[in-house]
Short mmCIF file of the C-alpha atoms (twelve columns), coordinates in Angstrom:
data_MODEL
# 
_entry.id   MODEL 
# 
loop_
_atom_site.group_PDB 
_atom_site.id 
_atom_site.type_symbol 
_atom_site.label_atom_id 
_atom_site.label_alt_id 
_atom_site.label_comp_id 
_atom_site.label_asym_id 
_atom_site.label_seq_id 
_atom_site.Cartn_x 
_atom_site.Cartn_y 
_atom_site.Cartn_z 
_atom_site.pdbx_PDB_model_num 
ATOM 1  C CA . MET A 1  55.386 -45.015 11.098  1 
ATOM 2  C CA . SER A 2  54.459 -48.746 11.353  1 
ATOM 3  C CA . ASP A 3  50.759 -48.118 10.281  1 
ATOM 4  C CA . LEU A 4  51.932 -46.100 7.401   1 
ATOM 5  C CA . THR A 5  54.530 -48.714 6.303   1 
ATOM 6  C CA . THR A 6  51.606 -51.245 6.525   1 
ATOM 7  C CA . ARG A 7  49.223 -49.047 4.063   1 
ATOM 8  C CA . VAL A 8  51.435 -48.751 1.715   1 
ATOM 9  C CA . VAL A 9  52.412 -52.001 1.073   1 
ATOM 10 C CA . MET A 10 48.766 -53.506 1.038   1 
ATOM 11 C CA . ALA A 11 48.309 -50.694 -1.745  1 
ATOM 12 C CA . ALA A 12 51.404 -51.837 -3.741  1 
ATOM 13 C CA . TRP A 13 50.158 -55.672 -3.561  1 
ATOM 14 C CA . ALA A 14 46.264 -54.639 -4.325  1 
ATOM 15 C CA . LEU A 15 47.910 -52.399 -7.684  1 
ATOM 16 C CA . PHE A 16 50.303 -56.136 -8.086  1 
ATOM 17 C CA . MET A 17 47.037 -58.104 -8.254  1 
ATOM 18 C CA . LEU A 18 44.736 -55.297 -10.055 1 
ATOM 19 C CA . SER A 19 47.523 -55.255 -13.135 1 
ATOM 20 C CA . TRP A 20 48.293 -58.798 -12.933 1 
ATOM 21 C CA . ALA A 21 44.790 -59.451 -13.696 1 
ATOM 22 C CA . LEU A 22 44.059 -57.060 -15.973 1 
ATOM 23 C CA . GLY A 23 47.467 -58.399 -17.950 1 
ATOM 24 C CA . TRP A 24 46.189 -61.891 -18.036 1 
ATOM 25 C CA . LEU A 25 42.118 -60.684 -18.612 1 
ATOM 26 C CA . LEU A 26 44.066 -59.301 -22.033 1 
ATOM 27 C CA . LYS A 27 46.073 -61.549 -22.397 1 
ATOM 28 C CA . GLY A 28 43.816 -63.792 -22.857 1 
ATOM 29 C CA . SER A 29 40.946 -62.295 -24.635 1 
ATOM 30 C CA . PRO A 30 39.273 -63.457 -27.770 1 
ATOM 31 C CA . ILE A 31 40.483 -59.661 -29.095 1 
ATOM 32 C CA . PRO A 32 42.537 -60.849 -32.668 1 
ATOM 33 C CA . ILE A 33 45.242 -57.328 -32.451 1 
ATOM 34 C CA . TYR A 34 48.497 -58.784 -31.613 1 
ATOM 35 C CA . ARG A 35 49.467 -55.665 -29.661 1 
ATOM 36 C CA . VAL A 36 46.854 -55.856 -26.643 1 
ATOM 37 C CA . LYS A 37 47.577 -59.184 -26.193 1 
ATOM 38 C CA . ARG A 38 51.485 -58.080 -26.518 1 
ATOM 39 C CA . PHE A 39 50.447 -55.352 -23.988 1 
ATOM 40 C CA . GLY A 40 48.973 -57.599 -21.735 1 
ATOM 41 C CA . GLN A 41 51.903 -60.190 -21.593 1 
ATOM 42 C CA . ASP A 42 54.065 -57.093 -20.772 1 
ATOM 43 C CA . MET A 43 51.808 -56.306 -17.953 1 
ATOM 44 C CA . VAL A 44 51.571 -59.157 -16.475 1 
ATOM 45 C CA . GLU A 45 55.482 -59.653 -16.371 1 
ATOM 46 C CA . ASP A 46 56.199 -55.847 -14.774 1 
ATOM 47 C CA . ALA A 47 53.545 -56.756 -11.876 1 
ATOM 48 C CA . ILE A 48 55.582 -60.228 -11.559 1 
ATOM 49 C CA . MET A 49 58.687 -58.045 -11.037 1 
ATOM 50 C CA . GLY A 50 56.836 -55.047 -8.779  1 
ATOM 51 C CA . ALA A 51 55.447 -58.416 -6.894  1 
ATOM 52 C CA . PHE A 52 59.358 -59.526 -6.337  1 
ATOM 53 C CA . TRP A 53 60.943 -56.300 -5.454  1 
ATOM 54 C CA . LEU A 54 57.598 -55.438 -3.304  1 
ATOM 55 C CA . ALA A 55 58.864 -58.564 -1.190  1 
ATOM 56 C CA . VAL A 56 62.620 -57.895 -1.105  1 
ATOM 57 C CA . GLY A 57 61.713 -54.125 0.182   1 
ATOM 58 C CA . THR A 58 59.303 -55.370 2.458   1 
ATOM 59 C CA . SER A 59 61.534 -58.018 3.631   1 
ATOM 60 C CA . ILE A 60 64.526 -55.735 3.856   1 
ATOM 61 C CA . PHE A 61 62.511 -52.715 6.033   1 
ATOM 62 C CA . ALA A 62 61.455 -56.064 8.266   1 
ATOM 63 C CA . LEU A 63 64.743 -56.935 9.279   1 
ATOM 64 C CA . ILE A 64 66.100 -53.047 9.723   1 
ATOM 65 C CA . LYS A 65 62.956 -52.739 11.859  1 
ATOM 66 C CA . TYR A 66 63.954 -55.866 13.666  1 
ATOM 67 C CA . LEU A 67 68.130 -55.188 14.024  1 
ATOM 68 C CA . ALA A 68 66.655 -51.323 15.408  1 
ATOM 69 C CA . SER A 69 64.182 -52.639 17.567  1 
ATOM 70 C CA . ALA A 70 66.787 -55.766 19.098  1 
ATOM 71 C CA . PHE A 71 68.944 -52.920 19.841  1 
# 
């Protein structure tokens, strides 16, 4: 179970990095279309929120795992 959890968390962090990088690429691109730049900004914001909740969820899961092994 731990191996599966580790793989899922690593895939989620990789997806965060990909969406964050793509968001900044779109936001900083020289394309004169405002919608594309706004979409890039939205991707960056969503990636940061996703990373926050991923970190919180991973911490809670680690705490539960620690408490379960301690008792």
